[in-house]
Amino acid sequence: MSASGPPAGVLPTPATTPPLVPTHDQVVVLYVTVVYVVVIFGIWNIPGARTLINPLKLFTIGWHELCHIIAAILTGGTIASVTIDPFLGGATLVEGGKPPIILSAGYIGSTIFGGVFILGGFDTLVAKILSFVLGIGLVAPLVLVRDKLTILLTVLYEGLVVGFWFIGHAQALRWYCLFVGVMNVFFVIWDIADDKFFRKANDSDCTQFYIMFPSLPAHFWACFWIIFEIGICIAFLLLGIVSFKVG
C-alpha cells in the first residue's frame, strides 16, 4: 500500500491561523489592553500621579475638543472659546450649529482616533507612522498651556517617542501607541471620573447631554457612551487580529 501525501515536487501547504484566532503575541496585546485600562484609570485619578501624565491628558483632551470644533464648523457654528487644561478639562463654547452633532462628535472622534492607535499595538510600521501624529499632538496643546512642569513632562514624552524608535526595533513604540489608544478610546470614563472625584470646572459631555436632554439622566448617557466605546474598542482589536498576524 502506498503512503498518501502530496505529489512529488509539491510542498505541503503550511497550516494557517484562522483570521479571528489571535497569535501568541496578539494575545499579549489583548491582555495588555485590559491592564492599560486599569492602570490609566488609577493614574488619572490618583492625586500627584495624575500630574505625571499631563502631556498625554492634553493630547487626549485636545483631540476631543478638536472633534467638537470640526463638528461645529461643519454644521455652521461659530467657535466662541476653547479651553484645554489638564486640571480643568476641556471645553469648547459654540454659537449656532447643531448642538447634538457637535456634542456627540467629541466622544465619537476620541473613540475612533483611539482605535487607530490601538492598531499600532499590533504592528510596528503602523506604530511608527502614528508616532509622528503623537509627536505633533503632544506639542500642539502647549499653545494654551503655561505650566512649566507640564512643558518639561512634554519634552520627556517627546523624548520617549524618539527613543522608542531605537529600542527593540521599535517594539516599545507599539506599547506606547497602545497606551495612547486606550486612553483615547475610553475617554468617557476619565471624563466622568473627573466629574465625580475632582468636580472639575468644565462638566463632562455626559452632563452636557443631560442638560440638553433632561428627560434622560446623566448616568444613562454615561452607560450609553461606555457601551459604545467598548464596542468600538472590540471592533478595532478584531481588526488588528485579522490584519496583523504578529509573530
XYZ file of N, CA and C in Angstrom:
741
model
N 0.858 -1.194 0.000
C 0.000 0.000 0.000
C 0.890 1.238 0.000
N 0.629 2.198 -0.888
C 1.458 3.394 -0.978
C 0.996 4.421 0.044
N 1.969 5.162 0.581
C 1.653 6.189 1.570
C 1.037 7.393 0.882
N 0.001 7.939 1.512
C -0.634 9.126 0.940
C 0.191 10.366 1.246
N 0.130 11.345 0.404
C 0.884 12.583 0.600
C 0.821 13.415 -0.648
N 1.422 14.598 -0.642
C 1.402 15.467 -1.810
C 2.222 14.869 -2.938
N 1.895 15.186 -4.183
C 2.661 14.690 -5.323
C 4.120 15.105 -5.222
N 4.984 14.346 -5.867
C 6.411 14.641 -5.848
C 6.651 16.050 -6.370
N 7.497 16.799 -5.664
C 7.855 18.142 -6.097
C 6.907 19.225 -5.610
N 5.843 18.850 -4.899
C 4.876 19.836 -4.391
C 5.011 19.907 -2.876
N 5.276 21.110 -2.371
C 5.445 21.288 -0.944
C 4.096 21.293 -0.248
N 3.996 20.707 0.942
C 2.725 20.720 1.664
C 2.344 22.143 2.061
N 1.053 22.445 2.069
C 0.573 23.773 2.441
C 0.670 23.949 3.946
N 1.387 24.993 4.407
C 1.531 25.179 5.851
C 0.191 25.518 6.502
N 0.037 25.083 7.734
C -1.202 25.368 8.466
C -1.309 26.867 8.724
N -2.480 27.404 8.535
C -2.696 28.836 8.752
C -3.620 29.048 9.938
N -3.397 30.155 10.646
C -4.243 30.505 11.777
C -5.528 31.144 11.273
N -6.682 30.678 11.719
C -7.949 31.314 11.318
C -7.900 32.814 11.579
N -8.522 33.636 10.723
C -8.408 35.099 10.818
C -8.704 35.683 12.190
N -9.731 35.172 12.875
C -10.132 35.757 14.147
C -9.475 35.110 15.357
N -8.602 34.135 15.099
C -7.875 33.497 16.199
C -6.544 34.217 16.385
N -6.326 34.852 17.540
C -5.081 35.611 17.730
C -3.864 34.717 17.880
N -2.736 35.220 17.408
C -1.473 34.531 17.629
C -1.052 34.766 19.080
N 0.027 34.132 19.481
C 0.505 34.275 20.857
C 0.797 35.743 21.176
N 1.500 36.434 20.271
C 1.836 37.837 20.516
C 0.591 38.718 20.545
N -0.406 38.380 19.745
C -1.633 39.166 19.749
C -2.430 38.970 21.030
N -2.349 37.790 21.599
C -2.987 37.551 22.893
C -2.369 38.463 23.947
N -1.064 38.648 23.863
C -0.378 39.552 24.791
C -0.923 40.970 24.634
N -1.145 41.397 23.391
C -1.704 42.725 23.140
C -3.081 42.866 23.801
N -3.887 41.825 23.716
C -5.224 41.865 24.309
C -5.141 41.992 25.829
N -4.249 41.213 26.437
C -4.085 41.291 27.888
C -3.576 42.663 28.315
N -2.599 43.178 27.588
C -2.021 44.487 27.931
C -3.066 45.586 27.796
N -3.960 45.453 26.820
C -5.040 46.429 26.649
C -5.891 46.520 27.911
N -6.251 45.368 28.461
C -7.057 45.338 29.692
C -6.274 45.950 30.854
N -4.999 45.596 30.957
C -4.153 46.138 32.029
C -4.056 47.657 31.906
N -3.909 48.149 30.687
C -3.802 49.596 30.471
C -5.054 50.335 30.953
N -6.228 49.746 30.732
C -7.472 50.385 31.184
C -7.424 50.607 32.692
N -6.990 49.585 33.417
C -6.914 49.669 34.874
C -5.846 50.669 35.304
N -4.681 50.591 34.671
C -3.561 51.478 35.035
C -3.912 52.939 34.771
N -4.485 53.221 33.600
C -4.827 54.608 33.265
C -5.891 55.147 34.212
N -6.880 54.316 34.529
C -7.918 54.757 35.474
C -7.285 55.130 36.810
N -6.329 54.323 37.255
C -5.671 54.605 38.526
C -4.849 55.882 38.471
N -3.990 55.985 37.461
C -3.119 57.162 37.358
C -3.929 58.434 37.163
N -4.975 58.343 36.342
C -5.789 59.524 36.036
C -6.457 60.088 37.294
N -6.707 59.226 38.291
C -7.499 59.638 39.452
C -6.719 59.702 40.754
N -5.425 59.393 40.729
C -4.617 59.479 41.941
C -3.938 60.846 41.992
N -4.264 61.653 43.003
C -3.616 62.968 43.117
C -2.094 62.838 43.118
N -1.439 63.704 42.405
C 0.011 63.641 42.304
C 0.426 62.825 41.094
N -0.005 61.563 41.064
C 0.338 60.708 39.932
C -0.307 61.223 38.645
N -1.519 61.773 38.751
C -2.238 62.252 37.564
C -1.484 63.376 36.864
N -0.657 64.101 37.638
C 0.125 65.184 37.042
C 1.183 64.636 36.089
N 1.668 63.425 36.365
C 2.738 62.839 35.564
C 2.305 62.520 34.135
N 1.010 62.371 33.909
C 0.535 62.078 32.553
C -0.127 63.302 31.912
N 0.169 64.482 32.434
C -0.417 65.707 31.878
C -0.250 65.836 30.363
N 0.943 65.555 29.814
C 1.086 65.690 28.356
C 0.135 64.769 27.582
N -0.032 63.530 28.047
C -0.937 62.610 27.364
C -2.394 63.008 27.589
N -2.686 63.581 28.757
C -4.035 64.085 29.008
C -4.346 65.237 28.065
N -3.375 66.128 27.890
C -3.580 67.263 26.982
C -3.762 66.788 25.553
N -2.995 65.780 25.172
C -3.125 65.199 23.831
C -4.529 64.630 23.642
N -4.997 63.902 24.646
C -6.320 63.272 24.585
C -7.443 64.310 24.613
N -7.342 65.242 25.548
C -8.359 66.291 25.656
C -8.344 67.186 24.420
N -7.130 67.493 23.937
C -7.011 68.357 22.765
C -7.688 67.773 21.539
N -7.487 66.466 21.293
C -8.145 65.839 20.151
C -9.658 65.831 20.346
N -10.090 65.555 21.559
C -11.524 65.529 21.863
C -12.161 66.883 21.538
N -11.513 67.948 21.970
C -12.043 69.291 21.704
C -11.957 69.636 20.219
N -10.926 69.160 19.551
C -10.806 69.406 18.105
C -11.979 68.786 17.354
N -12.419 67.631 17.813
C -13.586 66.983 17.184
C -14.835 67.838 17.356
N -14.997 68.442 18.545
C -16.116 69.373 18.748
C -16.007 70.553 17.781
N -14.804 71.077 17.654
C -14.578 72.250 16.804
C -14.903 71.938 15.345
N -14.430 70.794 14.865
C -14.675 70.409 13.467
C -16.169 70.248 13.215
N -16.862 69.580 14.151
C -18.307 69.383 14.002
C -19.047 70.714 14.025
N -18.585 71.618 14.868
C -19.228 72.931 14.949
C -19.089 73.687 13.637
N -17.901 73.682 13.082
C -17.665 74.391 11.823
C -18.470 73.763 10.688
N -18.491 72.427 10.638
C -19.201 71.734 9.567
C -20.718 71.930 9.645
N -21.241 72.213 10.838
C -22.688 72.412 10.984
C -23.065 73.894 11.041
N -22.106 74.745 10.708
C -22.402 76.169 10.618
C -22.266 76.946 11.903
N -21.624 76.369 12.904
C -21.448 77.057 14.179
C -20.224 77.950 14.192
N -20.142 78.794 15.201
C -19.008 79.696 15.390
C -18.353 79.401 16.730
N -17.029 79.262 16.737
C -16.302 78.953 17.968
C -16.125 80.226 18.786
N -16.680 80.234 19.992
C -16.562 81.401 20.877
C -15.286 81.323 21.720
N -14.972 80.117 22.229
C -13.751 79.948 23.031
C -13.415 78.469 23.150
N -12.136 78.205 23.417
C -11.669 76.829 23.596
C -10.776 76.774 24.835
N -11.030 75.791 25.691
C -10.203 75.570 26.880
C -9.644 74.162 26.837
N -8.317 74.044 27.010
C -7.671 72.730 27.112
C -6.730 72.790 28.301
N -7.093 72.112 29.366
C -6.318 72.191 30.597
C -6.293 70.815 31.265
N -5.110 70.345 31.703
C -5.033 69.006 32.312
C -5.754 68.909 33.645
N -6.022 70.043 34.300
C -6.686 70.037 35.599
C -8.171 70.407 35.491
N -8.479 71.353 34.613
C -9.857 71.802 34.455
C -10.620 70.995 33.417
N -9.894 70.261 32.573
C -10.522 69.538 31.472
C -10.613 70.420 30.242
N -11.441 70.020 29.302
C -11.592 70.784 28.073
C -12.991 71.331 27.934
N -13.112 72.411 27.170
C -14.431 72.992 26.909
C -14.362 73.792 25.618
N -15.344 73.597 24.766
C -15.466 74.364 23.531
C -16.839 75.016 23.521
N -16.852 76.348 23.580
C -18.107 77.086 23.552
C -18.429 77.461 22.118
N -19.624 77.087 21.685
C -20.021 77.262 20.285
C -21.320 78.060 20.202
N -21.371 78.940 19.227
C -22.597 79.674 18.941
C -23.180 79.147 17.638
N -24.429 78.709 17.678
C -25.072 78.184 16.479
C -24.688 76.740 16.229
N -24.847 76.291 14.982
C -24.537 74.916 14.626
C -25.609 73.948 15.085
N -25.293 72.668 15.083
C -26.209 71.615 15.508
C -25.701 71.014 16.815
N -26.172 71.489 17.964
C -25.642 71.058 19.268
C -25.541 69.544 19.476
N -26.579 68.730 19.143
C -26.433 67.278 19.367
C -25.272 66.669 18.572
N -25.085 67.136 17.332
C -23.994 66.618 16.498
C -22.653 67.070 17.052
N -22.587 68.338 17.425
C -21.332 68.893 17.957
C -20.922 68.169 19.231
N -21.887 67.932 20.123
C -21.588 67.275 21.396
C -21.197 65.816 21.185
N -21.885 65.126 20.288
C -21.581 63.712 20.025
C -20.211 63.529 19.381
N -19.778 64.517 18.622
C -18.521 64.398 17.877
C -17.323 64.177 18.788
N -17.394 64.707 20.022
C -16.260 64.561 20.939
C -15.961 63.116 21.287
N -16.947 62.395 21.814
C -16.747 61.001 22.202
C -16.536 60.107 20.978
N -17.271 60.371 19.908
C -17.113 59.547 18.702
C -15.706 59.708 18.134
N -15.264 60.958 18.028
C -13.934 61.219 17.494
C -12.831 60.637 18.354
N -12.959 60.780 19.684
C -11.947 60.233 20.596
C -11.866 58.716 20.479
N -13.022 58.072 20.377
C -13.070 56.613 20.337
C -12.438 56.063 19.056
N -12.792 56.634 17.922
C -12.248 56.152 16.643
C -10.754 56.452 16.552
N -10.361 57.644 16.991
C -8.944 58.024 16.989
C -8.137 57.066 17.857
N -8.681 56.747 19.042
C -8.008 55.798 19.915
C -7.929 54.413 19.304
N -8.998 54.025 18.585
C -8.987 52.727 17.920
C -7.863 52.610 16.903
N -7.605 53.692 16.189
C -6.500 53.690 15.218
C -5.170 53.491 15.933
N -5.004 54.139 17.074
C -3.757 53.977 17.838
C -3.642 52.560 18.411
N -4.767 51.938 18.728
C -4.726 50.551 19.198
C -4.136 49.651 18.116
N -4.428 49.943 16.851
C -3.841 49.153 15.759
C -2.320 49.231 15.781
N -1.795 50.359 16.261
C -0.346 50.486 16.384
C 0.239 49.487 17.361
N -0.576 48.993 18.284
C -0.096 47.985 19.220
C 0.117 46.628 18.572
N -0.443 46.436 17.375
C -0.307 45.162 16.664
C 0.810 45.154 15.634
N 1.240 46.337 15.193
C 2.186 46.379 14.080
C 3.174 47.530 14.249
N 4.446 47.222 14.079
C 5.494 48.219 14.279
C 5.425 49.342 13.251
N 5.167 49.021 11.995
C 5.095 50.049 10.956
C 3.968 51.038 11.248
N 2.812 50.515 11.644
C 1.685 51.393 11.993
C 2.067 52.280 13.173
N 2.747 51.698 14.156
C 3.173 52.466 15.331
C 4.137 53.580 14.934
N 5.045 53.301 13.999
C 5.989 54.324 13.542
C 5.265 55.482 12.862
N 4.292 55.154 12.034
C 3.517 56.202 11.347
C 2.756 57.052 12.366
N 2.129 56.386 13.331
C 1.346 57.100 14.338
C 2.224 57.914 15.278
N 3.501 57.549 15.396
C 4.398 58.297 16.279
C 4.562 59.739 15.814
N 4.447 59.984 14.507
C 4.532 61.354 14.004
C 3.299 62.149 14.434
N 2.135 61.502 14.387
C 0.900 62.150 14.854
C 1.019 62.466 16.339
N 1.542 61.514 17.097
C 1.703 61.694 18.540
C 2.699 62.808 18.835
N 3.792 62.826 18.087
C 4.811 63.851 18.307
C 4.269 65.256 18.121
N 3.491 65.450 17.067
C 2.889 66.766 16.810
C 1.786 67.058 17.828
N 0.987 66.022 18.128
C -0.138 66.202 19.038
C 0.268 66.522 20.463
N 1.441 66.083 20.894
C 1.912 66.396 22.232
C 2.304 67.860 22.367
N 2.835 68.417 21.290
C 3.321 69.800 21.317
C 2.194 70.809 21.112
N 1.239 70.479 20.242
C 0.191 71.433 19.853
C -0.557 72.063 21.031
N -0.975 71.280 22.049
C -1.746 71.894 23.141
C -0.955 72.902 23.974
N 0.373 72.877 23.866
C 1.185 73.791 24.673
C 0.942 75.250 24.313
N 0.309 75.475 23.174
C -0.062 76.842 22.794
C -0.987 77.458 23.850
N -1.782 76.613 24.505
C -2.743 77.088 25.501
C -2.307 76.815 26.933
N -1.096 76.265 27.114
C -0.630 75.867 28.450
C 0.635 76.628 28.825
N 0.697 77.081 30.068
C 1.877 77.809 30.550
C 2.514 77.142 31.769
N 1.985 76.011 32.197
C 2.515 75.304 33.359
C 3.896 74.723 33.029
N 4.914 75.129 33.774
C 6.290 74.736 33.464
C 6.507 73.228 33.611
N 5.917 72.632 34.651
C 6.084 71.193 34.847
C 5.498 70.425 33.666
N 4.327 70.846 33.193
C 3.702 70.174 32.055
C 4.571 70.300 30.808
N 5.196 71.449 30.639
C 6.089 71.645 29.485
C 7.297 70.718 29.584
N 7.874 70.604 30.769
C 9.027 69.713 30.961
C 8.639 68.256 30.734
N 7.467 67.868 31.240
C 6.994 66.498 31.035
C 6.727 66.218 29.563
N 6.270 67.233 28.841
C 6.036 67.066 27.403
C 7.335 66.785 26.676
N 8.395 67.468 27.071
C 9.715 67.206 26.479
C 10.123 65.758 26.749
N 9.842 65.266 27.963
C 10.159 63.881 28.314
C 9.371 62.906 27.447
N 8.070 63.145 27.285
C 7.243 62.244 26.479
C 7.631 62.292 25.003
N 8.053 63.448 24.537
C 8.548 63.547 23.165
C 9.839 62.733 23.030
N 10.673 62.801 24.068
C 11.909 62.022 24.053
C 11.629 60.529 24.007
N 10.575 60.085 24.682
C 10.206 58.671 24.643
C 9.780 58.257 23.236
N 9.040 59.132 22.555
C 8.619 58.822 21.186
C 9.838 58.573 20.303
N 10.836 59.452 20.424
C 12.053 59.304 19.615
C 12.854 58.090 20.067
N 13.038 57.947 21.378
C 13.857 56.860 21.906
C 13.297 55.489 21.609
N 11.967 55.344 21.643
C 11.338 54.050 21.408
C 11.508 53.561 19.970
N 11.857 54.471 19.062
C 12.163 54.055 17.687
C 13.364 53.116 17.653
N 14.254 53.264 18.630
C 15.533 52.549 18.600
C 15.628 51.450 19.654
N 14.525 51.149 20.321
C 14.530 50.086 21.325
C 13.823 48.858 20.770
N 14.566 47.756 20.643
C 13.986 46.502 20.164
C 13.324 46.632 18.813
N 13.999 47.324 17.891
C 13.439 47.533 16.545
C 12.054 48.194 16.617
N 11.944 49.177 17.522
C 10.725 49.984 17.690
C 9.555 49.196 18.298
N 9.843 48.050 18.894
C 8.769 47.295 19.541
C 8.158 48.081 20.696
N 8.994 48.854 21.411
C 8.481 49.650 22.527
C 7.467 50.685 22.050
N 7.633 51.134 20.804
C 6.713 52.120 20.239
C 5.299 51.552 20.115
N 5.213 50.244 19.874
C 3.901 49.598 19.797
C 3.144 49.750 21.102
N 3.817 49.523 22.224
C 3.150 49.593 23.523
C 2.818 51.030 23.892
N 3.631 51.962 23.448
C 3.357 53.390 23.664
C 2.074 53.780 22.928
N 1.970 53.389 21.660
C 0.781 53.704 20.866
C -0.458 53.018 21.437
N -0.297 51.797 21.916
C -1.429 51.081 22.516
C -1.924 51.819 23.755
N -1.000 52.313 24.556
C -1.350 53.062 25.766
C -2.146 54.314 25.395
N -1.647 55.048 24.401
C -2.336 56.261 23.942
C -3.709 55.905 23.368
N -3.783 54.792 22.650
C -5.040 54.357 22.073
C -6.092 54.071 23.132
N -5.704 53.332 24.161
C -6.637 53.007 25.246
C -7.091 54.276 25.957
N -6.174 55.209 26.152
C -6.520 56.459 26.832
C -7.574 57.242 26.049
N -7.482 57.229 24.720
C -8.442 57.955 23.893
C -9.753 57.195 23.732
N -9.658 55.891 23.518
C -10.877 55.089 23.320
C -11.831 55.218 24.499
N -11.294 55.171 25.712
C -12.142 55.188 26.899
C -12.168 56.555 27.575
N -12.087 57.596 26.769
C -12.068 58.955 27.327
C -13.301 59.250 28.175
N -14.440 58.698 27.818
C -15.653 58.979 28.578
C -15.497 58.562 30.044
N -14.764 57.478 30.302
C -14.573 57.016 31.682
C -13.775 58.032 32.477
N -12.689 58.536 31.872
C -11.856 59.520 32.575
C -12.635 60.832 32.728
N -13.432 61.160 31.727
C -14.231 62.385 31.752
C -15.232 62.349 32.908
N -15.901 61.214 33.070
C -16.880 61.058 34.153
C -16.174 61.029 35.510
N -15.013 60.360 35.570
C -14.265 60.277 36.829
C -13.844 61.663 37.301
N -13.415 62.523 36.364
C -13.064 63.893 36.726
C -14.258 64.626 37.324
N -15.428 64.389 36.750
C -16.659 64.994 37.269
C -16.954 64.525 38.691
N -16.824 63.221 38.893
C -17.234 62.615 40.172
C -16.233 62.858 41.295
N -14.938 62.685 40.996
C -13.923 62.726 42.049
C -13.270 64.093 42.232
N -13.212 64.884 41.169
C -12.460 66.138 41.255
C -13.312 67.387 41.005
N -14.585 67.169 40.672
C -15.500 68.292 40.473
C -14.876 69.372 39.598
N -14.328 68.971 38.473
C -13.647 69.917 37.582
C -14.611 71.001 37.108
N -14.040 72.156 36.761
C -14.848 73.309 36.377
C -15.655 73.044 35.108
N -15.050 72.323 34.167
C -15.731 72.029 32.905
C -16.427 70.673 33.007
N -17.750 70.673 32.877
C -18.524 69.443 33.012
C -18.169 68.426 31.937
N -18.426 67.154 32.244
C -18.245 66.101 31.247
C -19.320 66.233 30.175
N -19.072 65.614 29.039
C -20.065 65.644 27.962
C -21.347 64.924 28.362
N -21.233 63.920 29.237
C -22.435 63.219 29.699
C -23.351 64.162 30.463
N -22.744 65.027 31.266
C -23.534 66.036 31.972
C -24.180 67.002 30.985
N -23.426 67.356 29.952
C -23.963 68.256 28.926
C -25.116 67.605 28.160
N -25.027 66.300 27.929
C -26.136 65.590 27.275
C -27.384 65.633 28.157
N -27.174 65.482 29.450
C -28.307 65.537 30.385
C -28.953 66.927 30.365
N -28.129 67.964 30.299
C -28.649 69.333 30.233
C -29.423 69.541 28.929
N -28.918 68.934 27.854
C -29.557 69.084 26.548
C -30.833 68.256 26.454
N -30.800 67.058 27.080
C -31.967 66.164 27.058
C -32.314 65.774 28.498
N -32.956 66.662 29.256
C -33.194 66.428 30.690
C -34.093 65.235 31.013
N -34.794 64.712 30.024
C -35.641 63.544 30.294
C -34.821 62.275 30.477
N -33.555 62.311 30.067
C -32.651 61.160 30.213
C -31.541 61.534 31.195
N -31.412 60.800 32.304
C -30.419 61.148 33.330
C -28.988 60.995 32.833
N -28.079 61.635 33.544
C -26.663 61.624 33.154
C -26.094 60.209 33.143
N -26.531 59.359 34.109
C -25.970 58.003 34.155
C -26.405 57.179 32.938
N -27.557 57.514 32.344
C -27.957 56.842 31.100
C -26.950 57.152 29.999
N -26.584 58.424 29.881
C -25.630 58.821 28.849
C -24.252 58.213 29.110
N -23.893 58.133 30.391
C -22.610 57.518 30.731
C -22.583 56.050 30.283
N -23.633 55.309 30.598
C -23.711 53.898 30.203
C -23.733 53.755 28.679
N -24.489 54.611 28.038
C -24.592 54.549 26.578
C -23.225 54.722 25.924
N -22.495 55.748 26.337
C -21.210 56.027 25.696
C -20.133 55.015 26.095
N -20.200 54.488 27.307
C -19.232 53.459 27.701
C -19.446 52.191 26.870
N -20.713 51.798 26.681
C -21.013 50.627 25.843
C -20.551 50.868 24.411
N -20.781 52.081 23.921
C -20.327 52.441 22.572
C -18.813 52.292 22.457
N -18.090 52.807 23.443
C -16.628 52.760 23.392
C -16.103 51.332 23.514
N -16.729 50.515 24.344
C -16.320 49.115 24.447
C -16.513 48.408 23.108
N -17.640 48.680 22.461
C -17.913 48.067 21.159
C -16.894 48.462 20.113
N -16.555 49.737 20.054
C -15.567 50.216 19.085
C -14.194 49.642 19.393
N -13.862 49.567 20.676
C -12.564 49.000 21.077
C -12.453 47.554 20.621
N -13.500 46.765 20.858
C -13.503 45.366 20.436
C -13.367 45.261 18.917
N -14.069 46.149 18.198
C -14.011 46.129 16.734
C -12.588 46.375 16.239
N -11.894 47.331 16.833
C -10.525 47.630 16.405
C -9.559 46.526 16.827
N -9.809 45.901 17.971
C -8.964 44.775 18.376
C -9.117 43.612 17.395
N -10.342 43.343 16.975
C -10.569 42.288 15.987
C -9.927 42.652 14.650
N -10.021 43.925 14.278
C -9.388 44.367 13.040
C -7.869 44.175 13.127
N -7.308 44.464 14.286
C -5.875 44.266 14.458
C -5.479 42.802 14.362
N -6.299 41.936 14.948
C -6.020 40.492 14.902
C -6.061 39.978 13.472
N -7.070 40.417 12.713
C -7.228 39.959 11.338
C -6.137 40.525 10.428
N -5.793 41.788 10.634
C -4.894 42.485 9.706
C -3.420 42.240 9.971
N -3.064 42.038 11.240
C -1.639 41.940 11.576
C -1.371 40.673 12.381
N -0.920 39.647 11.714
C -0.579 38.413 12.407
C 0.845 38.512 12.934
N 0.979 39.138 14.106
C 2.285 39.346 14.716
C 2.850 38.023 15.203
N 4.095 37.806 14.899
C 4.736 36.591 15.391
C 4.200 35.348 14.760
